[in-house]
Coordinates of C-alpha atoms and ligand atoms in Angstrom, one line a residue:
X1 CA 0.0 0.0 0.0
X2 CA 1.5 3.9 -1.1
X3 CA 1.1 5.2 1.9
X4 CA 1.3 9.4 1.1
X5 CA 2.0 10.6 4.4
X6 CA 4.3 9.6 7.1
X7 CA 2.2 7.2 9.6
X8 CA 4.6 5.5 11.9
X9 CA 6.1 7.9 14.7
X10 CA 9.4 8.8 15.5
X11 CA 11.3 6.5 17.8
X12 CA 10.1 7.8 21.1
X13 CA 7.3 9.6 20.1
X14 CA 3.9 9.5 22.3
X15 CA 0.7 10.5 21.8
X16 CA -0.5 13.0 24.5
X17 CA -3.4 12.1 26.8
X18 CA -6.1 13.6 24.4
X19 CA -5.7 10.9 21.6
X20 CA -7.6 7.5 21.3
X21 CA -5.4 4.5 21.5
X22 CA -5.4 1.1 20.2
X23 CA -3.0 -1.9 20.3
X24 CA -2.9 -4.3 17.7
X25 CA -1.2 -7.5 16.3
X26 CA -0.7 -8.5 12.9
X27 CA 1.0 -11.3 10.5
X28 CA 2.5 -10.0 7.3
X29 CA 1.2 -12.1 4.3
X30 CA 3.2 -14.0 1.7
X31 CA 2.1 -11.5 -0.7
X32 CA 3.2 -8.5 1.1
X33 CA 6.5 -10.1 1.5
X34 CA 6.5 -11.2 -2.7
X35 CA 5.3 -8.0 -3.5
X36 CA 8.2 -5.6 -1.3
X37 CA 10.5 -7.5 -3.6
X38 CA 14.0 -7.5 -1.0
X39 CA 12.7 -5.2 1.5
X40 CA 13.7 -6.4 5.1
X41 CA 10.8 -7.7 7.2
X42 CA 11.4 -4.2 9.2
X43 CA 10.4 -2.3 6.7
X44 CA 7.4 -4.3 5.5
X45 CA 5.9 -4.2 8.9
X46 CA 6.6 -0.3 9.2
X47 CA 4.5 0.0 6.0
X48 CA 1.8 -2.5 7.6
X49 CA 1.6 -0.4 11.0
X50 CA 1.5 2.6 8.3
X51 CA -1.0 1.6 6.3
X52 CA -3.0 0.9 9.2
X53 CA -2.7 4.1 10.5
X54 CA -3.7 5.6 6.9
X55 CA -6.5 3.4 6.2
X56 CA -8.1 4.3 9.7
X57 CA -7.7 7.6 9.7
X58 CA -7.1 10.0 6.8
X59 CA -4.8 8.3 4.1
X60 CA -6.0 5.4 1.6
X61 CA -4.1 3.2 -1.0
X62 CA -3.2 5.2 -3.4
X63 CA -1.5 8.7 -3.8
X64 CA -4.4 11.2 -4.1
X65 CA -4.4 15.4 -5.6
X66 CA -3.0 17.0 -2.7
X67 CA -3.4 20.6 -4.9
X68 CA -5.7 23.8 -3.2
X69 CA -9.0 21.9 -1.9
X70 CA -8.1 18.9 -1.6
X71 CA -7.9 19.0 2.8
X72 CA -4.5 17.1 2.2
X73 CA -3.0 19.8 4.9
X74 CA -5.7 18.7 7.6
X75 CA -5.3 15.4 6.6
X76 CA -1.7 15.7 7.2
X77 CA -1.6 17.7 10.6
X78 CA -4.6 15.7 12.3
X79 CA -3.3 11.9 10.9
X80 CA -3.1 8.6 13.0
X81 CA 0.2 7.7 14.3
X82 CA 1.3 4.0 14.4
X83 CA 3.6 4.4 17.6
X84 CA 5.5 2.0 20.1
X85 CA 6.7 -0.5 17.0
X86 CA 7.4 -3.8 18.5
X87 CA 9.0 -6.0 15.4
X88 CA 9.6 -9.1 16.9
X89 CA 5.8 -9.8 17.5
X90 CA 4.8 -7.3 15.0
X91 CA 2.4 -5.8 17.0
X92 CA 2.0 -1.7 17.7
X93 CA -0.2 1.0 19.4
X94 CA -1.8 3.8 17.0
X95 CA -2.8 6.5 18.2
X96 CA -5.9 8.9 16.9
X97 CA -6.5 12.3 17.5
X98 CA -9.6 13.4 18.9
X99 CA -10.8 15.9 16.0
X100 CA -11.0 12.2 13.7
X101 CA -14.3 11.1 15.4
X102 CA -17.3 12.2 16.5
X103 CA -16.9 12.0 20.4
X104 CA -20.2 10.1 21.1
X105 CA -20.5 8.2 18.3
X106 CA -19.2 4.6 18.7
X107 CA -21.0 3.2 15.6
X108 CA -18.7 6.2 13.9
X109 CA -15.3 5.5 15.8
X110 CA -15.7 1.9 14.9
X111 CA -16.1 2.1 11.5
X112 CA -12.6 4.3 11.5
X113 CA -10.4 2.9 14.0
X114 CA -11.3 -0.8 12.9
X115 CA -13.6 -0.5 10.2
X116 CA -11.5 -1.4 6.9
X117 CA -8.5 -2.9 8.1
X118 CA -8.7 -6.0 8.6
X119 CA -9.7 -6.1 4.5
X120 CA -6.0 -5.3 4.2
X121 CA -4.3 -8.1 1.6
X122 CA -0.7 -7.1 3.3
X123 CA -1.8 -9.0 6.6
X124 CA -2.7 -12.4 6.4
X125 CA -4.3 -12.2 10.2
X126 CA -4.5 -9.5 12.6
X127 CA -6.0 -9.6 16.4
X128 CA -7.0 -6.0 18.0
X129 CA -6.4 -6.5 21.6
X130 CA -7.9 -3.1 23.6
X131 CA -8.9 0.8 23.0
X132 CA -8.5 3.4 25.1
X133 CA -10.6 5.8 25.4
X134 CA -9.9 9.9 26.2
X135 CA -11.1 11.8 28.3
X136 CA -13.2 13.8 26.2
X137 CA -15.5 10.5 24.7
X138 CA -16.0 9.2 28.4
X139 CA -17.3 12.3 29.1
X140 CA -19.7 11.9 26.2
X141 CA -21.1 8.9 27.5
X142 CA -23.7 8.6 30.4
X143 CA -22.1 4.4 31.2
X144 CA -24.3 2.4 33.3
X145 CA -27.7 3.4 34.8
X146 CA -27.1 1.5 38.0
X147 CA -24.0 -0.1 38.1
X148 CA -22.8 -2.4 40.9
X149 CA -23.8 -0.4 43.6
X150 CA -27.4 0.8 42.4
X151 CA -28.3 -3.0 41.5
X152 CA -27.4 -3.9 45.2
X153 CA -29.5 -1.3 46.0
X154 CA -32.7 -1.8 44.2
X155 CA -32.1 -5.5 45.4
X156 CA -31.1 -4.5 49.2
X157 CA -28.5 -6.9 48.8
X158 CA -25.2 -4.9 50.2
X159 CA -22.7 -7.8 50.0
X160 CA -22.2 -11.4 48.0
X161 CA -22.4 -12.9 44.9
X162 CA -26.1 -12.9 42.7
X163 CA -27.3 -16.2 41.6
X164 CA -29.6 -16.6 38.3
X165 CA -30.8 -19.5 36.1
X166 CA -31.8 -19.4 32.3
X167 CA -34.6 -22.6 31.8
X168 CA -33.2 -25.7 29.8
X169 CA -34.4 -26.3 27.4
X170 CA -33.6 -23.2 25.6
X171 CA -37.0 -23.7 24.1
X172 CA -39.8 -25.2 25.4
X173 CA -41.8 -23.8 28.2
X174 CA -44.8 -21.6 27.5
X175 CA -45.2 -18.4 29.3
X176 CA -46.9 -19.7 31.8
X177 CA -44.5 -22.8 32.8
X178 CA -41.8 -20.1 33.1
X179 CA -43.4 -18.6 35.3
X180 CA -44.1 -21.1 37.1
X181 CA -40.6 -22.4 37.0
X182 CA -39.7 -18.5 38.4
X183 CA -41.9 -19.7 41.3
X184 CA -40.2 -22.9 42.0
X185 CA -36.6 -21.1 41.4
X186 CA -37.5 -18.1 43.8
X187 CA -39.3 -19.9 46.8
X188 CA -37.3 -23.0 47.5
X189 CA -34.6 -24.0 50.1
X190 CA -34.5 -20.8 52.0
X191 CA -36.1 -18.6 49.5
X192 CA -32.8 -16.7 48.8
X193 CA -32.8 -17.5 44.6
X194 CA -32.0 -14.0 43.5
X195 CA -33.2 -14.5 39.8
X196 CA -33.7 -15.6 36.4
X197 CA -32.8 -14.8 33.1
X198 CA -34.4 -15.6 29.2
X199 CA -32.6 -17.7 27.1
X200 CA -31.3 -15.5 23.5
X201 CA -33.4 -17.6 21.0
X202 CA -36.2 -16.4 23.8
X203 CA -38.0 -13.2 22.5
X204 CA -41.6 -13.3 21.4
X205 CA -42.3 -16.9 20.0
X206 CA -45.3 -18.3 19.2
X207 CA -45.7 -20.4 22.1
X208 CA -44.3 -18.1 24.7
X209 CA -45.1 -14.7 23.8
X210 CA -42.6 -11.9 24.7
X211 CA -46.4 -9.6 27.1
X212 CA -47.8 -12.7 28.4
X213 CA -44.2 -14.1 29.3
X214 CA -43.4 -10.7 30.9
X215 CA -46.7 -10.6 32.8
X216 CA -46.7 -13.8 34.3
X217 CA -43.3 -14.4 35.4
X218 CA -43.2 -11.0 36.9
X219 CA -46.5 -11.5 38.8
X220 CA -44.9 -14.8 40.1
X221 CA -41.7 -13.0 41.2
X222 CA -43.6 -10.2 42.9
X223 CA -45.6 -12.9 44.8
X224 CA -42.4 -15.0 45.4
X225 CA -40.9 -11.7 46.8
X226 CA -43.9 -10.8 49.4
X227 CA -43.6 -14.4 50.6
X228 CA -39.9 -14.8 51.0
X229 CA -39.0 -11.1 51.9
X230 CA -36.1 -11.0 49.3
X231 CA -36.2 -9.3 46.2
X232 CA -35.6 -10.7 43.0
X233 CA -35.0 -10.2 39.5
X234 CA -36.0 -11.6 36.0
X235 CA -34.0 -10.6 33.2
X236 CA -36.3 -10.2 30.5
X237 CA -34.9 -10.7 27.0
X238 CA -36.4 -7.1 24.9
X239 CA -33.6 -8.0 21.8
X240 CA -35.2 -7.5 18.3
X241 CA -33.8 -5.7 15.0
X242 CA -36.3 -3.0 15.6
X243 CA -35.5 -0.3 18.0
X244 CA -39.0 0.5 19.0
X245 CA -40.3 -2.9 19.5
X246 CA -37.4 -2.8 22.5
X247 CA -38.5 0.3 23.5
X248 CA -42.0 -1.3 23.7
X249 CA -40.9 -4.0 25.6
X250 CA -38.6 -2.3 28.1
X251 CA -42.1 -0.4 28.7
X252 CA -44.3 -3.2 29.4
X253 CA -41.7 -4.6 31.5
X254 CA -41.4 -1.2 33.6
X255 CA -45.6 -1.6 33.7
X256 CA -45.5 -4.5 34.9
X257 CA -43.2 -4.2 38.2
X258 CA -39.4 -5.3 36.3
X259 CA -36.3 -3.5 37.3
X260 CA -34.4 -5.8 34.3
X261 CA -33.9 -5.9 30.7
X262 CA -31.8 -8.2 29.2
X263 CA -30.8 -7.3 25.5
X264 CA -28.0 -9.3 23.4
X265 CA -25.5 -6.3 22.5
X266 CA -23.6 -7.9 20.1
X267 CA -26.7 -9.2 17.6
X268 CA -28.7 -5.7 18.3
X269 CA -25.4 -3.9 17.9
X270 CA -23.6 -0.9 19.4
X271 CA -26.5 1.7 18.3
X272 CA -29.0 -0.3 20.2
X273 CA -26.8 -0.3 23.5
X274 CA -26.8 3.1 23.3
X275 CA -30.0 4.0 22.3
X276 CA -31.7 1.7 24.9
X277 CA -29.3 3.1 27.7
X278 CA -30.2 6.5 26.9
X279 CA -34.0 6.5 25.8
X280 CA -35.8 3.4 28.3
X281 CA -38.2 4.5 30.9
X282 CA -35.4 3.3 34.1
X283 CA -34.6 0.2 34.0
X284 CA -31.6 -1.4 34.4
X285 CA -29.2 -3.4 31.1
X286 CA -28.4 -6.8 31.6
X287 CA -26.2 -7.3 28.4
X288 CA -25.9 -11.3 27.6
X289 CA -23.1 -11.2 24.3
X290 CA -24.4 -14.2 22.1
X291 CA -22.5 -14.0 18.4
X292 CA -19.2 -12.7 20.2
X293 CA -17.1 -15.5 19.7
X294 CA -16.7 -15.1 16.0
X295 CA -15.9 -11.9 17.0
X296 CA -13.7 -12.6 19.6
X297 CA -12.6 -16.1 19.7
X298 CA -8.7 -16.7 18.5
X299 CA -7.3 -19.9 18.9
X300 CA -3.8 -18.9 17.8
X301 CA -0.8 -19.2 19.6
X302 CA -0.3 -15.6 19.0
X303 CA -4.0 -14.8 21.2
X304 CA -1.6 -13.6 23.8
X305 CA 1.2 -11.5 21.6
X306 CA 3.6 -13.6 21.2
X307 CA 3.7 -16.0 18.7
X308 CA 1.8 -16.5 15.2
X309 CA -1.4 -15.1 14.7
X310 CA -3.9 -17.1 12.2
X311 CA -7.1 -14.8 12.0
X312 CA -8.7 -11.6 12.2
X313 CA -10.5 -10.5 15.9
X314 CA -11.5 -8.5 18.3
X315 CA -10.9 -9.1 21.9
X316 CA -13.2 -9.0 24.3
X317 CA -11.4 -6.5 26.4
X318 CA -12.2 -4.7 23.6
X319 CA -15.6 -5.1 23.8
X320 CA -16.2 -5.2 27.4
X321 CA -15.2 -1.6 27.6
X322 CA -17.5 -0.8 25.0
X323 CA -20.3 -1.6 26.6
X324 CA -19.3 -0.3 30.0
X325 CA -18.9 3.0 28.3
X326 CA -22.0 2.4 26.5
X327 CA -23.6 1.8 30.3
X328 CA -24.8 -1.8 30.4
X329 CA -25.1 -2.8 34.4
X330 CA -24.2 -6.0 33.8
X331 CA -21.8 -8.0 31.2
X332 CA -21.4 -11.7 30.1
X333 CA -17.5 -11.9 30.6
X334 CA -16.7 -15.7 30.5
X335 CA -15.5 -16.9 33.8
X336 CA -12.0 -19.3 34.2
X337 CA -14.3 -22.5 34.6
X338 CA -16.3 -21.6 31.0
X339 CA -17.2 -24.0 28.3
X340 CA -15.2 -21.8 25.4
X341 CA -11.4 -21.4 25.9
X342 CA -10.3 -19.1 28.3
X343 CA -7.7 -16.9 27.6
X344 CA -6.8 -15.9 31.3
X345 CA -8.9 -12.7 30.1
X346 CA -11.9 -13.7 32.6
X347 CA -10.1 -12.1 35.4
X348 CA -8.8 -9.1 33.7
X349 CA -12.2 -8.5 32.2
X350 CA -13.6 -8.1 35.3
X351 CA -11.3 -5.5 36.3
X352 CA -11.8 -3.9 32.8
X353 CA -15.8 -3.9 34.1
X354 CA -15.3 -2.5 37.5
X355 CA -12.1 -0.6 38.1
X356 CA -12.2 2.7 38.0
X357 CA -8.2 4.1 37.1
X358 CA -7.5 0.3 35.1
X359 CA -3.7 -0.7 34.5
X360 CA -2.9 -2.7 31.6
X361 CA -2.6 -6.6 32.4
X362 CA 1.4 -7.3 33.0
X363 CA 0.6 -10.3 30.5
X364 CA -2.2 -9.9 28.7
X365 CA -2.3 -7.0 25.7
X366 CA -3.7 -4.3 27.1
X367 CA -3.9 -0.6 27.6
X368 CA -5.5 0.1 31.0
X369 CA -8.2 2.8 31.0
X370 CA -9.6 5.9 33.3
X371 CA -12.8 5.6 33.6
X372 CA -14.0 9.1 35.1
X373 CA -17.3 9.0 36.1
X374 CA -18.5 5.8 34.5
X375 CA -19.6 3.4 37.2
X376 CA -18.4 -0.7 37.5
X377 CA -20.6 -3.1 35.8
X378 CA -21.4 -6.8 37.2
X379 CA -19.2 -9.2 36.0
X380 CA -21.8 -12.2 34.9
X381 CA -19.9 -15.8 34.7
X382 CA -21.9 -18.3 32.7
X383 CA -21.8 -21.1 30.2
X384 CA -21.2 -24.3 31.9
X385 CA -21.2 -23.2 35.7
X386 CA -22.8 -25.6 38.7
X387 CA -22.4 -25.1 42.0
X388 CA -18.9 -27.2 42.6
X389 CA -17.5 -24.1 40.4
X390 CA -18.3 -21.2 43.4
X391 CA -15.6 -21.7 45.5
X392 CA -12.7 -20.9 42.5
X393 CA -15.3 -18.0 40.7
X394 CA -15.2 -15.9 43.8
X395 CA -12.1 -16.2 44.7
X396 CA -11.0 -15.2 41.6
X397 CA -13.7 -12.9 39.8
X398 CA -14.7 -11.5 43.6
X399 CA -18.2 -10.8 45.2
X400 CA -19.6 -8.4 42.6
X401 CA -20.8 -11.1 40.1
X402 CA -23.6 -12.7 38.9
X403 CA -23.2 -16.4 38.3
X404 CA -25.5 -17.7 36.1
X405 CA -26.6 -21.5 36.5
X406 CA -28.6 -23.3 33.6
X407 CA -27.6 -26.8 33.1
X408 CA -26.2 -26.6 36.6
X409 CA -29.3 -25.9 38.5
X410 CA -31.9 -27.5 36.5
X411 CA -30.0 -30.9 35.8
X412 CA -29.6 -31.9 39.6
X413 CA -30.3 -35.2 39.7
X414 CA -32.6 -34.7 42.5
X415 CA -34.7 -31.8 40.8
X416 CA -34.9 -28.3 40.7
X417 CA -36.0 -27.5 44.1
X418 CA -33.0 -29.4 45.0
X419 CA -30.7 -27.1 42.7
X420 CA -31.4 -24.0 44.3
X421 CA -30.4 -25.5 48.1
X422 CA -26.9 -27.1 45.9
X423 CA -26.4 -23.4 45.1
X424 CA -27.5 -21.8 48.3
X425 CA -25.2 -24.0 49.9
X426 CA -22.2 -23.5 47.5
X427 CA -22.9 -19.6 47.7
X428 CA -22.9 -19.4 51.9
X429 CA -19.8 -21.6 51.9
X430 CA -18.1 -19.7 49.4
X431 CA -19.3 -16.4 51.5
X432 CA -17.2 -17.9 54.6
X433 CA -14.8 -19.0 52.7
X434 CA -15.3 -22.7 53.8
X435 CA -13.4 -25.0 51.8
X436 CA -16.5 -26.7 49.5
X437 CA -14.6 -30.3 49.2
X438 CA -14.0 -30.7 53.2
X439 CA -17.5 -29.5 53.7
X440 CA -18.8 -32.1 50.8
X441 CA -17.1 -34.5 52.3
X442 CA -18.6 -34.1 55.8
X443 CA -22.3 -33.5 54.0
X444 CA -22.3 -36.8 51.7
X445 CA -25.9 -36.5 51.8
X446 CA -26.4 -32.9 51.1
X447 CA -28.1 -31.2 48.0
X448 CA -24.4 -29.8 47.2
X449 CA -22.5 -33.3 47.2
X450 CA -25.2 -34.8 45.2
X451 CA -24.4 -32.3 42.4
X452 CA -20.6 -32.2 42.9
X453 CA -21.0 -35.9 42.6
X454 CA -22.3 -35.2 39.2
X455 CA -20.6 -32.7 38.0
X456 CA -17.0 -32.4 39.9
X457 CA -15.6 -29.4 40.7
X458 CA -13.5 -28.4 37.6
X459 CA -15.0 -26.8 34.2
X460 CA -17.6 -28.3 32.1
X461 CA -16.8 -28.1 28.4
X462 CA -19.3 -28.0 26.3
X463 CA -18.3 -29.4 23.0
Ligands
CAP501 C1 -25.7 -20.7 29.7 C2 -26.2 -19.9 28.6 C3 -25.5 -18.7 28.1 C4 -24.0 -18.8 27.8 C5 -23.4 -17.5 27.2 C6 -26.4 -20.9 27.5 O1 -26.4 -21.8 30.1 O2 -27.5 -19.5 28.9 O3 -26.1 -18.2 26.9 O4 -23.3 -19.3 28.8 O5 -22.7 -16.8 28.2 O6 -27.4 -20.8 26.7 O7 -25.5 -21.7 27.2 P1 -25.7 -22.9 31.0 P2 -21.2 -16.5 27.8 O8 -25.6 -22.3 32.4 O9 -26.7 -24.1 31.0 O10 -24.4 -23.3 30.4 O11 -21.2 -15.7 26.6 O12 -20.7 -15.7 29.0 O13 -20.5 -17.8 27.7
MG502 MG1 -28.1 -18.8 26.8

């Protein structure tokens, strides 16, 4: 690519704290190399990281009329850097300056910083590990609602993990055996079941429609809350392609009692996290991320920077401070014990959620991030999760997570009122940090060792 201007910085150069920063890794193809005909490697990757920096901000392919008119001197003065060249991984930071994007406009950034470049035939893969944001566009953003603390709140609920369960099967129940299922979930063992959550393929099906399904298991949670004292929650699944059908839906919820939407961020897109963050009438997000591994996922030895890349991604760093900014209250962020490969990210994507002044990972790529006045979301860990798993998720993920139990509340082999007491037990041990196998052990008979029994203690993989 004839990159015009100069796009890679000086040795030593850095961006000041006004620019938008993000750090990327990439493979150089065969072609590029056939094609620089007896450059060295060096130089090919300094005109990848350049063309990079071009195609995302204000160059292109080609030479172009740089005459009167043309806004080659803007162009010029106001250009993305590709800074901070590391060659033996081939991976570098490029930095944007703020007059290249509208500030609150993340359907706009994206579409620059990331938009064309992974089309790019001088890279035959490329991962983009993290963005940071300035200033400027966190202060265009209102983030989350409610955030950690205003969801203990509206729950009166100052300290501990939350536990939820989506129904299995995915599809099945009607509206009313949901609810009724909400009932069960909410009012056994020692009523203490904080919630439940729709399953993604859930929205307004012919056999469980999206009002009556809203209606009923709300009524049942209200009665459930009156006869146990606890509040609860139901994370009611509003995702569609249309805007105001959500809006609609996070209405009816609202009439109906619900402090909860869920919506899927990454199939109803950036503009719809924004849109229903800004314009719903209160309630809080609950952002599940179905789709995101073939955004995300990376199976190449180079996931972690060092070593070869073999696709194009996006990491969910990435995205997880997307959303935060976009104000979600709660994330899906994998957990250590998921059923999709772990990166070690689980951990750091937690602090990505809920730190306020975040340094980058010593291991992981990363950038870090300040986060101003944008309050920490709830970590969620799911996919996989039963209650031998609590012990190692809080110790590592901490208190202010919901773990989400599907399979591993509804597949106790002694039922579902005997999955709630598993995870009531596996929550209050994990709460005084008594070690789950001694107490196991001691309890063979217990609602907890029956499901250990089944299910161990170690991740479930779901092939
Ligand atoms: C979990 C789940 C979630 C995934 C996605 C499912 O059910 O409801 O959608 O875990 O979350 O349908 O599989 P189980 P994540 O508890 O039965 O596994 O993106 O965080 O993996
Ligand atoms: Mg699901």
């Amino acid at each position: 690519m004839a990159v015009q201007l100069n796009y890679v910085a000086a040795k030593d150069w850095k961006p000041s704290k006004e620019y938008l920063i993000t750090l990327i890794k990439v493979e150089l193809s065969e072609t590029a190399i056939k094609e620089a005909k007896g450059k060295s490697l060096k130089k090919i990757f300094e005109d990848a990281a350049a063309s990079v920096a071009a195609e995302s901000s204000t160059g292109t392919w080609t030479k172009v009329y740089d005459g009167e008119g043309s806004g080659m001197s803007r162009a010029a003065k106001e250009r993305a850097m590709a800074f901070d060249l590391d060659y033996t991984n081939h991976m570098f930071k490029v930095a944007y300056p703020p007059f290249l994007f509208e500030l609150d406009n993340i359907s706009g950034l994206f579409a620059g910083i990331i938009g064309n470049i992974a089309g790019m035939k001088m890279v035959s893969a490329m991962r983009v590990y993290d963005v940071k944001f300035p200033e400027k566009m966190i202060k265009a953003f209102p983030g989350p609602r409610f955030g950690v603390k205003g969801i203990r709140k509206l729950l009166k609920k100052p300290r501990g993990p939350l536990v939820a369960t989506v129904p299995k099967p995915k599809i099945g129940r009607t509206a009313k055996e949901q609810a009724d299922l909400a009932k069960m979930l909410f009012t056994s063992g020692l009523g203490t079941y904080d919630g439940i959550k729709d399953d993604e393929n859930l929205t307004n099906l012919s056999f469980n429609k999206f009002d009556e399904r809203a209606k009923c298991v709300l009524k049942a949670l209200k009665a459930a809350e009156k006869q146990t004292g606890k509040k609860k929650f139901y994370l009611c699944n509003v995702s569609h392609s249309n805007l105001e059908v959500m809006r609609k839906r996070a209405k009816l919820i609202k009439d109906n009692g619900g402090i909860f939407m869920m919506l899927d961020v990454v199939c109803t897109g950036f503009a719809a996290a924004d849109t229903m963050r800004r314009y719903n009438p209160g309630l809080a997000i609950h952002a599940h991320r179905a789709m995101h591994g073939f955004i995300t996922r990376d199976n190449s030895p180079g996931v972690h920077g060092h070593g070869k890349l073999y696709g194009f991604s996006v990491s969910m760093i990435f995205l997880a401070k997307t959303f935060r900014l976009l104000g979600v209250d709660t994330l899906h962020g994998g957990s250590p014990l998921a059923k999709m490969e772990d990166y070690g990210e689980a951990k750091y994507i937690q602090q990505v959620l809920q730190e306020k002044n975040l340094k980058p990972h010593p291991k992981i790529p990363s950038l870090g991030q300040d986060w101003y006045h944008i309050k920490p979301v709830w970590m969620v860990a799911s996919g996989g999760l039963h209650p031998g798993d609590f012990e190692l998720i809080l110790k590592e993920l901490g208190e202010d997570i919901i773990i989400q139990c599907g399979g591993g509340l509804l597949g106790h082999p002694d039922g579902v009122e005997a999955g709630v007491i598993a995870i009531e037990q596996a929550r209050e041990l994990a709460m005084k940090k008594i070690p789950l196998k001694k107490w196991v052990e001691q309890h063979p008979h217990s609602e907890l060792a029956a499901a250990v029994k089944l299910w161990g203690y170690g991740p479930r993989i779901v092939y």
